[in-house]
Amino acid sequence: MRGVLIVGATSPLARYMAHEFARLGDTLFLAARDMDELQRVASDVQVRFGATVHTGRFDAAAVETHEAFWQEVLRVLGGLDGVVWVAGTMDGLEDAFREPQAVRRLIDVNFTGAASLLTLAACYFEERGKGFIAGVSSVAGDRGRAQNYPYGAAKGGLSLFLQGLRNRLSKRGVQVTTIKPGFIDTRMTWGRDKLPFLASPQRVAKESVQIILKGKDVAYVPAIWWLVMLVIRSIPEKVFKRMSI
Amino acid sequence: MTSLTLHKQITGWGRYPRALCHLYRPERVGGVIGTLQHAEPNGFLPRGLGRAYGDAALNSEGGIILMERIDRFLAFDESTGVVRCEAGVSLADIISTFLPRGWFLPVTPGTKFCTVGACVACDVHGKNHHHDGSIGNFVRSLTLLLPSGETVRCSREQNPELFYATIGGMGLTGITLEVELQLRRVDTGWMVVDYVRTRDLDETLRTFHERDEHYLYSVAWLDCVAQGRGFGRGVLMFGRHATVDNLPPARRQNPFTIPRKRDKSVPVDLPEFVLNPLSLKAFNGAYYATHPSREGVFVDYNTYFYPLDSILQWNRAYGKRGFVQWQCVLPYENGMENLTRILETAQRRHAYPFLSVLKRMGESSGGILSFPMPGYTIALDFPIRNGLFEVLNELDKIVIEAGGRLYLAKDARMSAETFHTTYPQLPRWQAVKTQVDPKGVLQSDLARRLRLMEVAK
């Protein structure tokens, strides 16, 4: 029985990832800011799978609280086998094009918070010599686009951070996986015009957990995004800046 | 929290009528509350999975709150079978979660692709209504979000009037956030069914009365095309949950495992000429011929309760113009005569239903606007054709004279007058509605069409 920490657990993707781990019999620690929602998600996993589920409040942007949070998780679970980072937000993106505070907030939640907590996780697993870290980044982090680069930059930073962690920890038997989902049918995409390859959170969650457990390094979910991003990354900047992608 | 809406044309399951609505899809309870902060001139309406046939879950140029993502189980008592869950949980989800532990739905409509919140709003009934009543009887409590932003719990003891106004209240008394539901203990996922083929309406009704006390479930398929001596003939299906001992030895090890059926789909709208009187006669005749009387047939729960669920988008079979289901309940007194009048009128006017289902109903759950009352309920599916609504208006008249009523979850076209005449408890419901929603925030096309908030003249 593994102990797995899922951060940002109130999102649909994280919720269904929790389902997948619980189905396998893992003990979970779910963390998020909205405690009422978190309790609902936790109860759901308990009722459906009879899993042991702990909860704790976690604010990605409040970096000064992360150490205490981490110790709490270790104390409650009595040791940890995996950490899954799902927290992220696109809220405030519009403001982030103009306001320094808004762009900082976006980067704090999506990048700084992740880097902070995963540093604690990295040290812990490095010392134990086993375990896994998985981070949900985004295809948005593969190339800066006019429409969402503040978000994309933070996700790009996260992808690079995870890449570095992977290279640091691989020698110590710790697996680091970067998940790069495309469009997921959630609040972030709701109300937007027809998006290509829109996938349900259930599907992305299921595939993501399989990828993590197989110990892959980097994976696009659904896999078609590997090809899409290969094309998008290979467009010369000169051309790209004139396109409206 | 930003919350984008989708301005989109939607329909009920019958695909008539259509409505342009602003769709909201909150993913957390806080998001449902947040939705109400938006300005919508025609207010808001919660919607489940869109299986109500007509305009019950439409709100033209208003807000539709899709509840499908508010679908968490919150608590389950293994010893009593009481589950507390969010309103957006589907019946399919309840079955797949709890049937392996020996619990099934206490009442189910003919599809499992609907949310528990919507089932309460329609106070749905099933094949066991003569025995157990509607789903309202199994609801222990509800948690409602009122337009004021206040969250209240109601039950038979706590805020009872709000409770009874919400059961069958078509989602207009508050947004149901949570439902506490009593499940039914079962030993297997299988049913034992006795089929009885009858020769005419008299025999159909007689067989019902003679036999259905002995069965938890009973329903009749009627051949509505047959005339003359075969008028009202049908196939009655009496069912009960199989016990482990009933099962063939090979199945006893895994009594809750049933075969998985490959889903079929109706990929395109079928053209109108497919469903014509000739093909309907052929279909009905063939169905009748292939269902002789047989006892003790084993079928899995999907086959018994949800025969159409495995044909995805079967509503397309009725063509582009869609269809309406006309379902009424008629008191037992003069029931035979009134049923005869209805079927004869439809036949005489060449309105042949593709599907017709007859059931017996028992006592009401007490829901103020609940449909069920003791008597016969008959549901007729009609593809929409020119002149159909005139025929249905004639059928409505028979129902009014008989002291019956039409089912709001299926209705798309009855008149406000018909509604006000046949739902005598409306003023009592309106009193609750005025109290919890004085500004009329919760609305629907159905509510406006039936002038739900107006006092009858």
XYZ file of C-alpha atoms in Angstrom:
702
model
C 0.000 0.000 0.000
C 1.484 3.272 -1.141
C 1.010 6.719 0.329
C 0.408 9.310 -2.366
C 0.069 13.079 -1.995
C -2.076 14.870 -4.598
C -1.787 18.639 -4.617
C -4.562 20.711 -6.142
C -6.996 17.886 -5.506
C -10.229 19.795 -6.085
C -9.679 20.060 -9.831
C -11.556 17.521 -11.954
C -8.295 16.068 -13.282
C -6.839 15.585 -9.796
C -10.085 14.177 -8.524
C -10.117 11.436 -11.150
C -6.417 10.781 -10.645
C -7.283 10.212 -6.990
C -9.905 7.699 -8.178
C -7.267 5.821 -10.144
C -4.803 5.602 -7.237
C -7.585 4.696 -4.794
C -8.735 1.934 -7.136
C -5.260 0.455 -6.771
C -5.575 0.545 -2.999
C -3.312 3.502 -2.260
C -3.678 5.697 0.788
C -4.133 9.302 -0.226
C -3.382 12.717 1.132
C -5.400 15.298 -0.799
C -4.519 18.950 -0.563
C -6.121 22.144 -1.858
C -7.246 25.570 -0.704
C -11.028 25.129 -0.705
C -11.529 22.874 2.307
C -15.264 22.327 1.794
C -14.665 21.121 -1.751
C -11.686 19.070 -0.666
C -13.774 17.269 1.937
C -16.336 16.449 -0.759
C -13.696 15.032 -3.059
C -12.187 13.036 -0.198
C -15.574 11.636 0.876
C -16.267 10.641 -2.704
C -13.036 8.663 -2.960
C -13.724 7.041 0.389
C -17.292 6.039 -0.501
C -16.410 4.743 -3.953
C -13.243 2.831 -3.203
C -13.164 2.416 0.558
C -9.787 4.126 0.441
C -8.103 5.850 3.366
C -8.054 9.531 2.493
C -6.518 12.382 4.464
C -6.947 16.033 3.663
C -5.024 19.194 4.382
C -5.154 22.808 3.348
C -2.488 23.842 0.896
C -1.983 27.224 -0.749
C 0.468 27.014 -3.632
C 1.211 30.720 -3.548
C 1.970 30.804 0.192
C 5.476 29.380 -0.089
C 6.306 30.139 3.549
C 3.728 27.548 4.652
C 5.053 24.696 2.529
C 7.611 23.292 4.959
C 5.041 22.936 7.743
C 2.557 21.434 5.283
C 5.124 18.894 4.107
C 5.940 17.822 7.652
C 2.228 17.423 8.328
C 1.811 15.150 5.324
C 4.753 12.984 6.405
C 3.418 12.807 9.943
C -0.101 11.851 8.886
C 0.893 9.289 6.263
C 3.929 8.099 8.182
C 6.013 8.225 5.021
C 5.330 8.904 1.395
C 5.790 7.031 -1.883
C 4.669 9.563 -4.418
C 3.742 13.183 -4.981
C 1.466 14.354 -7.791
C 1.341 18.067 -8.509
C -1.879 19.065 -10.260
C -2.496 22.538 -8.822
C -2.674 25.267 -11.404
C -4.823 28.117 -12.491
C -5.581 30.276 -15.471
C -7.652 32.693 -13.409
C -6.495 36.265 -13.801
C -4.924 35.659 -17.191
C -6.612 38.674 -18.713
C -5.214 40.973 -16.021
C -1.781 39.389 -16.295
C -1.196 41.052 -19.660
C -1.194 44.455 -17.941
C -0.738 44.176 -14.203
C 2.474 43.095 -12.469
C 0.575 41.721 -9.452
C -1.623 39.557 -11.658
C 1.252 38.077 -13.649
C 3.115 37.423 -10.442
C 0.099 35.665 -8.948
C -0.212 33.442 -12.023
C 3.454 32.493 -11.910
C 3.397 31.983 -8.137
C 0.584 29.447 -8.264
C 1.661 27.635 -11.415
C 5.430 27.699 -11.019
C 6.869 29.040 -7.758
C 4.497 27.016 -5.631
C 5.281 23.836 -7.529
C 9.032 24.428 -7.413
C 8.849 25.105 -3.706
C 6.905 22.036 -2.668
C 8.596 19.690 -5.112
C 11.972 20.766 -3.748
C 10.910 19.433 -0.345
C 9.653 16.272 -2.014
C 12.869 15.891 -3.999
C 15.044 16.046 -0.903
C 12.847 13.541 0.900
C 12.816 10.992 -1.937
C 16.488 11.565 -2.685
C 17.358 10.544 0.835
C 15.016 7.536 0.775
C 16.309 6.482 -2.616
C 12.857 5.630 -3.989
C 9.505 7.158 -4.837
C 7.968 9.189 -7.617
C 7.228 12.788 -8.405
C 4.736 13.670 -11.128
C 3.916 17.143 -12.263
C 1.015 18.182 -14.463
C 2.422 20.828 -16.743
C 0.777 21.796 -20.027
C 1.274 21.899 -23.754
C 0.999 25.661 -23.197
C 4.493 25.463 -21.720
C 6.018 24.280 -24.980
C 5.799 27.567 -26.821
C 4.997 31.136 -25.882
C 1.756 32.241 -27.476
C 0.343 35.743 -27.581
C -2.921 34.562 -26.066
C -1.649 32.911 -22.904
C 2.126 33.364 -22.474
C 1.952 34.387 -18.778
C 0.351 31.020 -18.051
C 2.498 29.276 -20.654
C 5.682 30.737 -19.233
C 4.861 29.430 -15.769
C 4.058 25.970 -17.171
C 7.202 26.087 -19.311
C 9.166 26.856 -16.169
C 7.515 23.917 -14.443
C 8.397 21.589 -17.327
C 12.022 22.683 -17.147
C 12.086 22.388 -13.371
C 10.736 18.836 -13.563
C 13.283 18.021 -16.243
C 16.089 19.170 -13.948
C 14.667 17.243 -11.006
C 14.478 14.150 -13.173
C 18.140 14.403 -14.030
C 19.082 15.038 -10.420
C 16.987 12.214 -8.970
C 17.261 9.514 -11.601
C 20.591 8.426 -10.131
C 18.878 7.979 -6.786
C 16.133 5.712 -8.091
C 13.444 8.360 -7.963
C 11.186 8.710 -10.983
C 10.105 12.155 -12.108
C 7.304 12.328 -14.688
C 6.149 15.368 -16.623
C 2.550 15.201 -17.861
C 1.618 17.604 -20.627
C -2.124 17.577 -21.188
C -3.745 19.306 -24.123
C -7.223 20.775 -23.823
C -9.234 19.189 -21.039
C -12.986 19.603 -20.846
C -13.079 21.646 -17.632
C -13.823 25.163 -16.430
C -10.624 26.368 -18.114
C -11.959 25.475 -21.559
C -15.739 25.723 -21.007
C -17.433 28.326 -23.140
C -14.618 28.544 -25.655
C -15.200 27.720 -29.278
C -14.614 24.213 -30.545
C -11.227 23.152 -29.294
C -9.268 20.409 -31.036
C -8.705 17.089 -29.286
C -10.722 18.158 -26.252
C -10.493 15.280 -23.768
C -12.551 14.432 -20.697
C -10.840 14.831 -17.326
C -11.562 11.146 -16.646
C -9.646 10.068 -19.692
C -6.692 12.376 -19.058
C -6.573 11.231 -15.422
C -6.602 7.563 -16.315
C -3.889 7.907 -18.917
C -1.807 10.137 -16.674
C -1.802 7.665 -13.799
C -0.845 4.859 -16.170
C 2.032 6.975 -17.440
C 3.207 7.745 -13.916
C 3.064 4.122 -12.830
C 4.940 3.019 -15.921
C 7.682 5.413 -14.909
C 7.748 7.445 -18.088
C 9.722 10.690 -18.205
C 7.604 13.008 -20.343
C 4.226 12.309 -21.881
C 1.615 14.235 -23.784
C -1.989 13.356 -22.909
C -3.784 12.436 -25.108
C -0.772 11.254 -27.071
C -1.789 13.091 -30.251
C -0.492 16.277 -28.619
C 3.046 15.013 -29.052
C 2.584 15.364 -32.784
C 0.692 18.638 -32.548
C 3.392 20.207 -30.415
C 6.148 18.813 -32.576
C 4.661 20.782 -35.434
C 3.992 23.890 -33.378
C 7.478 23.906 -31.875
C 9.092 23.535 -35.280
C 7.472 26.606 -36.844
C 10.193 29.265 -37.167
C 9.695 32.260 -34.897
C 9.616 34.522 -37.924
C 6.561 32.723 -39.215
C 5.006 31.983 -35.842
C 4.765 35.607 -34.783
C 2.667 36.354 -37.823
C 0.323 33.466 -37.181
C -2.629 33.640 -34.818
C -2.228 30.360 -33.010
C -13.737 32.898 -10.149
C -14.301 33.488 -13.819
C -17.052 31.383 -15.214
C -17.656 31.374 -18.913
C -21.005 30.507 -20.359
C -21.889 28.809 -23.557
C -24.664 30.432 -25.562
C -26.149 27.433 -27.214
C -29.317 25.887 -28.547
C -30.385 22.880 -26.540
C -33.377 20.568 -26.396
C -34.871 17.946 -24.173
C -34.672 14.275 -25.051
C -37.622 14.552 -27.446
C -35.691 17.229 -29.368
C -38.767 19.413 -29.333
C -38.879 22.323 -28.592
C -35.473 23.983 -28.988
C -34.175 26.800 -26.826
C -31.242 29.165 -26.918
C -29.814 29.263 -23.396
C -26.759 30.391 -21.481
C -25.145 27.249 -20.181
C -23.128 27.335 -16.991
C -21.266 24.277 -15.824
C -19.937 24.725 -12.306
C -17.425 22.171 -11.080
C -17.741 22.813 -7.401
C -20.521 23.721 -5.032
C -19.115 27.221 -4.624
C -19.398 27.567 -8.389
C -23.122 26.812 -8.283
C -23.596 29.610 -5.767
C -21.372 31.889 -7.854
C -23.471 31.263 -10.942
C -26.453 32.954 -9.328
C -24.434 36.191 -9.116
C -24.636 36.596 -12.879
C -27.356 38.681 -14.464
C -29.830 36.569 -16.426
C -33.085 38.283 -17.374
C -34.900 34.954 -17.506
C -33.329 33.608 -14.350
C -31.767 30.204 -13.882
C -32.688 26.567 -14.007
C -30.681 23.548 -12.878
C -30.429 20.758 -15.468
C -29.231 17.199 -15.167
C -28.394 15.045 -18.167
C -31.173 16.332 -20.401
C -33.422 13.267 -20.366
C -36.631 15.136 -19.661
C -38.516 14.947 -22.943
C -39.957 18.406 -23.485
C -39.178 21.848 -22.089
C -38.863 20.964 -18.408
C -35.104 21.578 -18.497
C -35.037 24.478 -20.946
C -34.817 28.158 -20.108
C -34.848 30.287 -23.256
C -32.531 33.287 -23.022
C -31.936 32.433 -19.411
C -29.278 30.575 -17.471
C -29.051 26.800 -17.377
C -26.930 25.416 -14.584
C -25.587 22.058 -15.678
C -25.310 19.978 -12.546
C -23.425 17.057 -14.099
C -20.083 17.996 -12.507
C -21.531 18.270 -9.020
C -21.441 14.515 -8.643
C -19.662 13.384 -5.535
C -20.769 10.684 -3.111
C -20.575 12.141 0.385
C -21.491 9.291 2.695
C -22.763 5.741 2.615
C -23.980 3.564 5.442
C -23.242 -0.050 4.525
C -25.664 -1.358 7.129
C -28.719 0.714 6.230
C -28.054 1.434 2.553
C -28.557 5.170 2.909
C -26.390 7.151 0.524
C -25.821 10.888 0.668
C -24.636 12.330 -2.608
C -24.564 15.476 -4.670
C -27.454 16.121 -7.011
C -25.445 15.589 -10.201
C -24.673 11.939 -9.468
C -26.219 9.771 -12.173
C -28.304 6.687 -11.560
C -25.748 4.752 -13.607
C -23.054 5.869 -11.189
C -25.125 4.809 -8.185
C -25.670 1.365 -9.682
C -22.059 0.783 -10.665
C -20.841 1.936 -7.254
C -23.296 0.145 -4.996
C -24.682 -2.867 -6.855
C -21.439 -4.810 -6.259
C -22.089 -4.238 -2.542
C -25.666 -5.496 -2.769
C -27.635 -2.265 -3.152
C -29.820 -1.097 -6.013
C -31.985 1.932 -6.744
C -35.280 1.907 -4.852
C -37.067 3.377 -7.892
C -35.797 3.893 -11.404
C -37.208 5.436 -14.550
C -36.561 3.820 -17.927
C -33.094 5.301 -18.283
C -30.136 5.336 -15.919
C -28.562 8.300 -17.689
C -30.185 10.900 -15.490
C -29.110 12.622 -12.312
C -30.510 11.882 -8.900
C -31.348 15.577 -8.437
C -33.434 15.610 -11.593
C -35.163 12.370 -10.557
C -36.242 14.047 -7.344
C -37.347 17.193 -9.215
C -39.596 15.023 -11.406
C -40.469 12.618 -8.580
C -39.858 9.814 -11.050
C -41.677 6.514 -10.855
C -40.768 3.087 -12.089
C -42.251 -0.304 -12.665
C -42.758 -0.731 -8.914
C -45.009 2.267 -8.382
C -48.012 0.104 -7.529
C -45.894 -1.363 -4.745
C -43.497 1.325 -3.529
C -44.559 4.645 -5.004
C -42.169 7.137 -6.544
C -38.593 8.065 -5.685
C -39.820 10.756 -3.297
C -40.745 7.994 -0.872
C -37.087 7.038 -0.596
C -35.624 10.494 -0.195
C -34.617 11.001 3.420
C -33.560 14.601 3.090
C -32.522 17.259 0.589
C -30.080 20.135 0.758
C -31.246 23.072 -1.307
C -29.581 26.256 -2.411
C -32.233 28.958 -2.391
C -32.041 32.005 -4.683
C -31.255 34.057 -1.568
C -27.924 32.205 -1.396
C -29.023 30.405 1.734
C -28.515 26.653 1.964
C -31.314 24.778 3.709
C -31.942 21.184 4.558
C -35.430 19.799 4.264
C -37.087 16.493 5.029
C -40.420 15.155 6.245
C -39.611 16.596 9.672
C -37.537 19.656 8.782
C -39.103 22.308 6.517
C -41.637 19.703 5.345
C -43.585 22.033 3.086
C -40.418 22.933 1.168
C -39.568 19.230 1.010
C -42.916 18.303 -0.530
C -42.781 21.275 -2.904
C -39.342 20.178 -4.125
C -40.222 16.537 -4.713
C -41.824 16.808 -8.137
C -41.211 20.580 -8.074
C -39.363 20.571 -11.426
C -36.254 22.254 -10.015
C -38.078 25.512 -9.358
C -38.023 25.662 -5.568
C -34.260 25.765 -5.142
C -31.191 24.152 -6.581
C -30.862 20.717 -5.059
C -27.260 20.286 -3.973
C -27.482 17.052 -2.011
C -29.835 14.117 -1.769
C -30.006 11.506 0.947
C -31.493 8.379 -0.580
C -32.489 4.993 0.787
C -31.232 2.233 -1.509
C -32.754 -1.222 -1.890
C -31.009 -4.399 -0.737
C -30.643 -6.956 -3.553
C -28.843 -10.286 -3.741
C -27.939 -10.232 -7.429
C -27.830 -8.067 -10.522
C -30.402 -10.289 -12.187
C -34.148 -10.256 -12.583
C -36.623 -13.111 -12.875
C -39.361 -12.114 -15.289
C -42.710 -13.652 -16.138
C -44.084 -12.601 -19.513
C -47.812 -12.746 -20.079
C -49.227 -12.086 -23.503
C -52.781 -10.792 -23.509
C -55.406 -10.771 -26.264
C -57.195 -7.507 -25.619
C -57.400 -4.532 -23.284
C -59.820 -6.244 -20.954
C -57.422 -9.120 -20.458
C -54.493 -6.748 -20.115
C -56.065 -4.839 -17.244
C -57.473 -7.957 -15.628
C -54.080 -9.622 -15.668
C -52.525 -6.573 -14.072
C -55.019 -6.586 -11.233
C -54.817 -10.311 -10.686
C -51.093 -10.634 -10.686
C -49.153 -7.536 -9.902
C -49.677 -7.717 -6.138
C -47.303 -10.658 -6.242
C -44.524 -8.853 -8.060
C -42.359 -5.891 -7.126
C -42.266 -4.761 -10.739
C -44.877 -4.796 -13.435
C -45.279 -3.071 -16.752
C -47.105 -3.700 -20.011
C -46.119 -3.020 -23.550
C -49.267 -2.299 -25.546
C -49.841 -2.849 -29.213
C -51.481 0.463 -29.989
C -51.861 -0.271 -33.639
C -54.008 -3.395 -33.268
C -57.680 -2.767 -33.873
C -60.857 -4.775 -33.540
C -60.569 -7.935 -31.460
C -56.917 -7.370 -30.678
C -57.491 -3.823 -29.430
C -55.389 -3.207 -26.334
C -53.489 -6.457 -26.547
C -50.034 -6.444 -25.094
C -47.212 -8.124 -23.281
C -47.053 -7.812 -19.508
C -43.681 -8.123 -17.851
C -43.723 -9.033 -14.197
C -40.356 -8.961 -12.533
C -38.550 -9.423 -9.263
C -34.934 -9.345 -8.173
C -33.375 -12.781 -8.392
C -31.879 -14.330 -5.289
C -28.564 -16.169 -5.438
C -30.428 -19.484 -5.251
C -32.434 -18.531 -8.335
C -29.285 -18.157 -10.391
C -27.846 -20.906 -12.531
C -24.937 -22.495 -10.608
C -22.342 -20.953 -12.916
C -23.446 -17.459 -11.963
C -23.682 -17.883 -8.199
C -20.027 -17.078 -7.598
C -20.387 -13.545 -8.998
C -24.059 -12.684 -8.590
C -23.561 -9.006 -9.372
C -21.612 -9.532 -12.568
C -23.756 -9.139 -15.637
C -22.724 -9.393 -19.269
C -21.555 -6.180 -20.860
C -23.480 -5.272 -23.923
C -21.949 -3.527 -26.834
C -23.639 -0.138 -27.159
C -25.331 0.560 -30.457
C -26.041 4.020 -31.727
C -28.472 5.728 -34.051
C -25.901 7.723 -35.997
C -28.180 10.076 -37.938
C -31.718 11.423 -37.843
C -33.893 8.882 -39.571
C -36.099 10.322 -42.307
C -39.743 10.762 -41.430
C -41.065 8.096 -43.762
C -39.359 5.395 -41.745
C -41.985 5.680 -39.039
C -45.231 5.375 -40.960
C -48.410 3.511 -40.056
C -47.303 0.471 -42.050
C -43.914 0.134 -40.448
C -45.453 0.758 -37.030
C -47.955 -2.012 -37.634
C -45.177 -4.304 -38.712
C -43.051 -3.443 -35.690
C -45.885 -3.837 -33.212
C -47.033 -7.047 -34.793
C -43.538 -8.456 -34.728
C -42.995 -7.470 -31.098
C -46.256 -9.103 -30.104
C -45.493 -12.251 -32.063
C -42.016 -12.664 -30.608
C -43.077 -12.271 -26.971
C -45.192 -15.277 -26.032
C -46.116 -15.969 -22.418
C -43.145 -17.399 -20.587
C -42.355 -17.856 -16.898
C -39.153 -17.415 -14.945
C -36.962 -15.847 -17.589
C -33.585 -14.564 -16.369
C -32.522 -11.175 -17.581
C -29.893 -8.774 -16.259
C -31.033 -5.512 -14.709
C -29.998 -3.461 -17.760
C -32.175 -5.492 -20.070
C -35.154 -5.286 -17.751
C -35.004 -1.650 -16.658
C -33.086 0.089 -19.433
C -33.776 -1.673 -22.744
C -33.182 1.506 -24.739
C -30.086 2.752 -22.934
C -27.890 0.449 -25.002
C -29.050 2.206 -28.169
C -27.312 5.542 -27.858
C -29.168 8.538 -29.185
C -32.246 6.501 -29.991
C -34.191 9.763 -29.995
C -32.794 10.318 -33.477
C -34.970 7.500 -34.758
C -37.902 9.892 -34.699
C -36.391 12.195 -37.281
C -35.376 15.810 -37.289
C -38.631 17.217 -36.015
C -38.347 15.186 -32.867
C -41.082 13.537 -30.880
C -43.241 14.042 -27.860
C -44.134 11.564 -25.233
C -47.623 11.951 -23.980
C -48.034 10.350 -20.568
C -51.135 10.585 -18.458
C -52.446 8.954 -15.349
C -56.129 8.025 -15.132
C -57.949 7.100 -11.936
C -59.080 3.476 -11.680
C -62.697 4.530 -11.719
C -63.853 4.088 -15.338
C -60.202 3.428 -16.150
C -61.018 0.828 -18.782
C -63.447 3.143 -20.576
C -61.092 6.103 -20.484
C -58.121 4.098 -21.704
C -60.274 2.814 -24.526
C -61.319 6.350 -25.455
C -57.727 7.508 -25.547
C -56.451 4.643 -27.681
C -59.454 4.800 -29.994
C -59.165 8.548 -30.451
C -55.499 8.254 -31.341
C -56.226 5.454 -33.808
C -59.161 7.229 -35.357
C -57.028 10.310 -35.925
C -54.193 8.188 -37.334
C -51.811 9.179 -34.579
C -50.012 5.929 -34.027
C -47.564 5.894 -31.169
C -44.332 4.091 -31.856
C -44.126 2.879 -28.309
C -46.783 2.574 -25.664
C -46.292 1.547 -22.110
C -48.942 0.941 -19.504
C -48.397 0.731 -15.751
C -50.389 0.736 -12.577
C -49.810 3.423 -9.987
C -50.255 3.390 -6.251
C -50.296 6.151 -3.676
C -48.605 9.512 -4.238
C -45.399 10.366 -2.418
C -46.993 13.538 -1.155
C -45.015 15.743 -3.536
C -47.295 18.719 -4.118
C -46.818 18.753 -7.895
C -46.031 15.052 -8.175
C -47.531 13.301 -11.128
C -48.447 9.870 -9.752
C -51.863 9.090 -8.332
C -53.601 5.725 -7.975
C -54.674 4.586 -11.422
C -53.372 3.593 -14.817
C -50.569 5.484 -16.444
C -50.030 5.198 -20.152
C -47.108 6.674 -22.068
C -47.321 7.117 -25.826
C -44.411 8.192 -28.044
C -45.436 10.208 -31.094
C -43.105 11.472 -33.775
C -44.037 15.080 -34.477
C -46.193 15.431 -37.594
C -48.581 18.076 -38.844
C -51.799 17.872 -36.912
C -50.411 15.831 -34.029
C -50.911 18.520 -31.403
C -54.614 18.852 -32.260
C -55.002 15.146 -31.602
C -53.114 15.425 -28.331
C -55.358 18.300 -27.269
C -58.292 15.936 -27.735
C -56.566 13.338 -25.610
C -55.959 16.011 -22.949
C -59.714 16.608 -22.788
C -60.337 12.951 -22.023
C -57.757 13.130 -19.240
C -59.371 16.235 -17.732
C -62.803 14.627 -17.781
C -61.429 11.491 -16.212
C -59.812 13.431 -13.373
C -56.286 12.491 -14.418
C -53.239 14.529 -15.326
C -50.176 14.669 -17.578
C -46.569 14.098 -16.547
C -44.537 17.312 -16.543
C -41.216 15.552 -17.137
C -42.543 14.393 -20.494
C -44.721 17.307 -21.462
C -43.878 19.806 -24.177
C -47.224 21.159 -25.273
C -50.170 20.983 -22.932
C -51.967 24.243 -22.264
C -51.725 26.265 -19.065
C -55.469 25.747 -18.605
C -55.110 21.987 -18.750
C -52.298 22.154 -16.229
C -54.148 24.418 -13.803
C -57.247 22.204 -13.990
C -55.432 18.949 -13.411
C -52.972 19.951 -10.710
C -55.369 21.136 -7.986
C -52.627 21.530 -5.373
C -50.896 24.248 -7.393
C -51.841 27.116 -4.999
C -50.203 25.228 -2.150
C -47.032 24.863 -4.230
C -47.150 28.501 -5.251
C -47.199 29.526 -1.598
C -43.864 27.779 -1.051
C -42.417 29.085 -4.288
C -43.323 32.668 -3.377
C -41.703 32.238 -0.019
C -38.365 30.785 -1.168
C -38.105 32.562 -4.523
C -40.047 35.824 -4.298
C -38.299 37.344 -7.297
C -38.787 34.306 -9.490
C -35.103 33.600 -10.047
C -35.716 29.949 -10.851
C -37.634 29.655 -14.087
C -38.043 27.363 -17.051
C -39.766 27.305 -20.392
C -42.193 24.800 -18.935
C -42.959 27.078 -15.993
C -43.668 30.018 -18.290
C -45.717 27.956 -20.739
C -47.875 26.487 -17.983
C -48.027 29.827 -16.152
C -46.902 28.055 -13.035
C -46.766 31.215 -10.969
C -50.121 32.575 -12.015
C -53.268 32.059 -10.059
C -55.842 30.109 -12.013
C -58.796 32.065 -13.296
